[in-house]
PDB file of C-alpha atoms in Angstrom:
ATOM      1  CA  MET A   1      35.295 -52.858 137.763  1.00 55.00           C
ATOM      2  CA  ASN A   2      32.772 -55.272 139.265  1.00 70.00           C
ATOM      3  CA  GLN A   3      31.116 -53.821 142.303  1.00 86.00           C
ATOM      4  CA  THR A   4      29.449 -55.148 145.220  1.00 91.00           C
ATOM      5  CA  LEU A   5      25.273 -54.805 145.189  1.00 92.00           C
ATOM      6  CA  GLY A   6      25.542 -52.359 148.321  1.00 93.00           C
ATOM      7  CA  SER A   7      27.495 -50.099 146.464  1.00 93.00           C
ATOM      8  CA  THR A   8      26.076 -50.358 143.053  1.00 93.00           C
ATOM      9  CA  LEU A   9      22.287 -49.309 145.707  1.00 95.00           C
ATOM     10  CA  LYS A  10      25.232 -46.223 147.651  1.00 95.00           C
ATOM     11  CA  LEU A  11      26.334 -45.040 144.378  1.00 94.00           C
ATOM     12  CA  GLU A  12      22.229 -45.033 142.330  1.00 94.00           C
ATOM     13  CA  ARG A  13      20.876 -43.285 145.862  1.00 95.00           C
ATOM     14  CA  GLU A  14      23.743 -40.496 145.469  1.00 95.00           C
ATOM     15  CA  ARG A  15      23.073 -39.780 141.640  1.00 95.00           C
ATOM     16  CA  ARG A  16      19.553 -39.066 142.991  1.00 93.00           C
ATOM     17  CA  ALA A  17      20.913 -36.588 145.978  1.00 94.00           C
ATOM     18  CA  MET A  18      18.902 -38.301 147.990  1.00 94.00           C
ATOM     19  CA  SER A  19      20.645 -38.798 151.656  1.00 95.00           C
ATOM     20  CA  VAL A  20      19.925 -42.075 153.884  1.00 95.00           C
ATOM     21  CA  SER A  21      17.466 -40.650 156.111  1.00 95.00           C
ATOM     22  CA  GLU A  22      15.599 -38.856 153.112  1.00 95.00           C
ATOM     23  CA  LEU A  23      15.371 -43.368 151.602  1.00 95.00           C
ATOM     24  CA  SER A  24      14.331 -44.311 155.098  1.00 94.00           C
ATOM     25  CA  ARG A  25      11.788 -41.946 155.386  1.00 95.00           C
ATOM     26  CA  VAL A  26      10.304 -42.886 151.919  1.00 94.00           C
ATOM     27  CA  THR A  27      10.920 -46.376 151.883  1.00 94.00           C
ATOM     28  CA  ARG A  28      10.125 -46.830 155.792  1.00 94.00           C
ATOM     29  CA  ILE A  29      13.179 -48.718 156.054  1.00 94.00           C
ATOM     30  CA  PRO A  30      14.994 -48.061 158.560  1.00 94.00           C
ATOM     31  CA  VAL A  31      18.394 -46.213 158.126  1.00 94.00           C
ATOM     32  CA  LEU A  32      20.628 -48.799 160.190  1.00 94.00           C
ATOM     33  CA  SER A  33      19.212 -51.283 157.878  1.00 94.00           C
ATOM     34  CA  LEU A  34      19.492 -48.754 154.534  1.00 94.00           C
ATOM     35  CA  GLU A  35      23.185 -48.887 155.807  1.00 94.00           C
ATOM     36  CA  ALA A  36      23.961 -53.064 156.260  1.00 94.00           C
ATOM     37  CA  ILE A  37      22.582 -52.968 153.245  1.00 94.00           C
ATOM     38  CA  GLU A  38      24.864 -50.191 151.464  1.00 94.00           C
ATOM     39  CA  SER A  39      27.555 -52.270 153.325  1.00 94.00           C
ATOM     40  CA  ASP A  40      26.718 -55.470 152.160  1.00 92.00           C
ATOM     41  CA  ARG A  41      26.108 -56.743 155.561  1.00 92.00           C
ATOM     42  CA  PHE A  42      22.766 -58.971 154.959  1.00 89.00           C
ATOM     43  CA  ASP A  43      23.547 -61.004 157.932  1.00 88.00           C
ATOM     44  CA  GLU A  44      22.858 -58.350 159.653  1.00 89.00           C
ATOM     45  CA  LEU A  45      19.034 -57.627 158.562  1.00 90.00           C
ATOM     46  CA  PRO A  46      16.321 -59.359 160.502  1.00 85.00           C
ATOM     47  CA  GLY A  47      15.471 -61.934 157.929  1.00 87.00           C
ATOM     48  CA  GLU A  48      15.259 -63.021 154.453  1.00 89.00           C
ATOM     49  CA  VAL A  49      11.911 -62.592 153.438  1.00 91.00           C
ATOM     50  CA  PHE A  50      13.518 -58.510 155.177  1.00 91.00           C
ATOM     51  CA  VAL A  51      16.259 -58.667 152.823  1.00 92.00           C
ATOM     52  CA  ARG A  52      14.416 -58.783 149.784  1.00 93.00           C
ATOM     53  CA  GLY A  53      11.352 -56.467 150.736  1.00 94.00           C
ATOM     54  CA  PHE A  54      14.273 -54.026 151.639  1.00 95.00           C
ATOM     55  CA  LEU A  55      16.247 -54.844 148.314  1.00 95.00           C
ATOM     56  CA  LYS A  56      12.605 -54.516 145.808  1.00 95.00           C
ATOM     57  CA  ALA A  57      11.497 -50.863 147.621  1.00 95.00           C
ATOM     58  CA  TYR A  58      15.150 -49.658 147.774  1.00 94.00           C
ATOM     59  CA  ALA A  59      15.462 -50.368 144.061  1.00 95.00           C
ATOM     60  CA  GLN A  60      12.200 -48.511 143.635  1.00 95.00           C
ATOM     61  CA  ALA A  61      12.805 -45.924 145.491  1.00 95.00           C
ATOM     62  CA  VAL A  62      15.825 -45.212 143.380  1.00 95.00           C
ATOM     63  CA  GLY A  63      14.691 -46.132 139.975  1.00 94.00           C
ATOM     64  CA  LEU A  64      15.935 -49.782 139.550  1.00 94.00           C
ATOM     65  CA  VAL A  65      14.551 -52.827 138.331  1.00 95.00           C
ATOM     66  CA  PRO A  66      13.426 -54.365 140.986  1.00 94.00           C
ATOM     67  CA  ALA A  67      13.253 -58.172 139.714  1.00 95.00           C
ATOM     68  CA  ASP A  68      17.005 -57.564 138.551  1.00 94.00           C
ATOM     69  CA  VAL A  69      18.510 -56.187 141.683  1.00 94.00           C
ATOM     70  CA  LEU A  70      16.627 -59.442 143.405  1.00 93.00           C
ATOM     71  CA  ALA A  71      18.156 -61.639 141.100  1.00 92.00           C
ATOM     72  CA  ARG A  72      21.784 -60.347 141.747  1.00 91.00           C
ATOM     73  CA  TYR A  73      21.212 -60.533 145.199  1.00 91.00           C
ATOM     74  CA  THR A  74      20.208 -63.907 145.329  1.00 88.00           C
ATOM     75  CA  SER A  75      23.010 -64.938 142.478  1.00 86.00           C
ATOM     76  CA  SER A  76      25.726 -63.268 145.057  1.00 80.00           C
ATOM     77  CA  ARG A  77      24.273 -64.876 147.957  1.00 75.00           C
ATOM     78  CA  ARG A  78      23.979 -68.464 146.784  1.00 66.00           C
ATOM     79  CA  ILE A  79      20.513 -68.556 148.582  1.00 52.00           C
ATOM     80  CA  ALA A  80      18.642 -72.100 148.407  1.00 54.00           C
ATOM     81  CA  TYR A  81      15.278 -72.062 148.932  1.00 56.00           C
ATOM     82  CA  VAL A  82      14.258 -74.999 150.555  1.00 58.00           C
ATOM     83  CA  THR A  83      10.844 -75.810 152.324  1.00 60.00           C
ATOM     84  CA  PRO A  84      11.460 -76.737 155.574  1.00 64.00           C
ATOM     85  CA  LEU A  85       9.401 -79.769 156.509  1.00 65.00           C
ATOM     86  CA  PRO A  86       6.994 -79.456 159.514  1.00 69.00           C
ATOM     87  CA  VAL A  87       8.230 -79.570 162.885  1.00 70.00           C
ATOM     88  CA  GLN A  88       6.754 -80.436 166.212  1.00 66.00           C
ATOM     89  CA  THR A  89       6.743 -78.774 169.050  1.00 70.00           C
ATOM     90  CA  PRO A  90       6.480 -80.964 172.173  1.00 68.00           C
ATOM     91  CA  LEU A  91       3.651 -79.316 173.172  1.00 66.00           C
ATOM     92  CA  GLN A  92       2.368 -80.691 170.085  1.00 69.00           C
ATOM     93  CA  ALA A  93       3.975 -84.086 170.241  1.00 64.00           C
ATOM     94  CA  ALA A  94       2.404 -83.900 173.753  1.00 64.00           C
ATOM     95  CA  ARG A  95      -1.119 -83.406 173.029  1.00 65.00           C
ATOM     96  CA  GLU A  96      -1.204 -86.385 170.449  1.00 65.00           C
ATOM     97  CA  GLY A  97      -0.035 -88.710 172.573  1.00 64.00           C
ATOM     98  CA  GLN A  98      -2.373 -87.615 175.286  1.00 66.00           C
ATOM     99  CA  GLY A  99      -5.187 -87.659 172.702  1.00 67.00           C
ATOM    100  CA  LYS A 100      -3.890 -91.188 171.624  1.00 73.00           C
ATOM    101  CA  ARG A 101      -3.820 -92.481 174.820  1.00 77.00           C
ATOM    102  CA  PHE A 102      -6.733 -91.273 176.011  1.00 78.00           C
ATOM    103  CA  GLY A 103      -8.786 -92.903 172.511  1.00 82.00           C
ATOM    104  CA  VAL A 104      -7.125 -96.513 173.966  1.00 85.00           C
ATOM    105  CA  ALA A 105      -8.806 -96.015 177.333  1.00 87.00           C
ATOM    106  CA  ILE A 106     -12.077 -95.210 175.485  1.00 90.00           C
ATOM    107  CA  ALA A 107     -11.441 -98.307 172.970  1.00 90.00           C
ATOM    108  CA  PHE A 108     -10.674-100.220 176.200  1.00 90.00           C
ATOM    109  CA  VAL A 109     -13.563 -98.779 178.821  1.00 93.00           C
ATOM    110  CA  LEU A 110     -16.125-100.129 176.017  1.00 94.00           C
ATOM    111  CA  LEU A 111     -13.764-103.530 175.696  1.00 93.00           C
ATOM    112  CA  LEU A 112     -15.064-104.476 179.061  1.00 93.00           C
ATOM    113  CA  ILE A 113     -18.379-102.995 179.169  1.00 94.00           C
ATOM    114  CA  LEU A 114     -19.517-104.892 176.090  1.00 93.00           C
ATOM    115  CA  LEU A 115     -17.485-108.472 177.392  1.00 92.00           C
ATOM    116  CA  SER A 116     -19.606-107.887 180.611  1.00 91.00           C
ATOM    117  CA  LEU A 117     -22.237-107.186 179.429  1.00 90.00           C
ATOM    118  CA  ALA A 118     -22.190-110.545 177.353  1.00 89.00           C
ATOM    119  CA  LEU A 119     -20.813-113.056 180.303  1.00 88.00           C
ATOM    120  CA  SER A 120     -24.013-111.619 182.475  1.00 86.00           C
ATOM    121  CA  ILE A 121     -26.047-112.740 179.219  1.00 85.00           C
ATOM    122  CA  VAL A 122     -24.405-116.010 178.997  1.00 84.00           C
ATOM    123  CA  LEU A 123     -23.784-116.458 182.952  1.00 83.00           C
ATOM    124  CA  ARG A 124     -27.982-115.223 183.667  1.00 78.00           C
ATOM    125  CA  PRO A 125     -29.325-118.444 185.292  1.00 70.00           C
ATOM    126  CA  ARG A 126     -32.956-119.116 183.536  1.00 70.00           C
ATOM    127  CA  GLY A 127     -35.554-120.959 184.880  1.00 65.00           C
ATOM    128  CA  ARG A 128     -34.785-124.332 183.383  1.00 66.00           C
ATOM    129  CA  ASP A 129     -31.873-124.121 185.037  1.00 61.00           C
ATOM    130  CA  ILE A 130     -32.720-123.678 188.944  1.00 61.00           C
ATOM    131  CA  PRO A 131     -33.099-126.663 190.925  1.00 61.00           C
ATOM    132  CA  THR A 132     -36.835-128.071 191.174  1.00 60.00           C
ATOM    133  CA  ASP A 133     -35.777-129.941 194.310  1.00 62.00           C
ATOM    134  CA  LEU A 134     -34.450-126.616 196.248  1.00 56.00           C
ATOM    135  CA  SER A 135     -37.853-124.376 194.648  1.00 55.00           C
ATOM    136  CA  ARG A 136     -40.580-126.527 195.802  1.00 58.00           C
ATOM    137  CA  ALA A 137     -39.127-127.412 198.882  1.00 54.00           C
ATOM    138  CA  GLU A 138     -40.946-126.804 202.009  1.00 63.00           C
ATOM    139  CA  PRO A 139     -39.538-124.651 204.497  1.00 60.00           C
ATOM    140  CA  ALA A 140     -37.711-126.672 207.415  1.00 62.00           C
ATOM    141  CA  PRO A 141     -40.312-126.822 210.692  1.00 63.00           C
ATOM    142  CA  GLY A 142     -37.592-124.881 212.906  1.00 61.00           C
ATOM    143  CA  LEU A 143     -37.287-122.140 210.534  1.00 58.00           C
ATOM    144  CA  SER A 144     -39.934-119.897 210.232  1.00 56.00           C
ATOM    145  CA  LEU A 145     -39.719-116.769 208.265  1.00 56.00           C
ATOM    146  CA  MET A 146     -41.363-114.535 210.461  1.00 58.00           C
ATOM    147  CA  ALA A 147     -39.357-114.451 213.867  1.00 51.00           C
TER     148      ALA A 147
END
């Protein structure tokens, strides 16, 4: 007869005359989690990492080889381990967008400063550009600089 992983673990625990509460104390696995393992209700457990840790601790406590128990669990569940791709949260995306906008704004301001500096150099009047007639002209007789 082909036993499930949970029933195999339960049988081994009972062979060692251990109660669920005693196993819980030894492994530090909650009683409800141990009951879920023995009933093959792995989906009720917190997550895959916890399940594997629980199974390893359970196997060690009842004298089974942890690697064999984990291999049996993996083959029974047919779980494919996939490395998740990093996903940006909306907050991270907004921060990156703000950073890019801030960089563009800085570049734009610097470009305006350089453009105005270049224009001021190119369009600055030079001494030879001032008409000589105006620079040497006498003030008109009706106009006085001192009032």
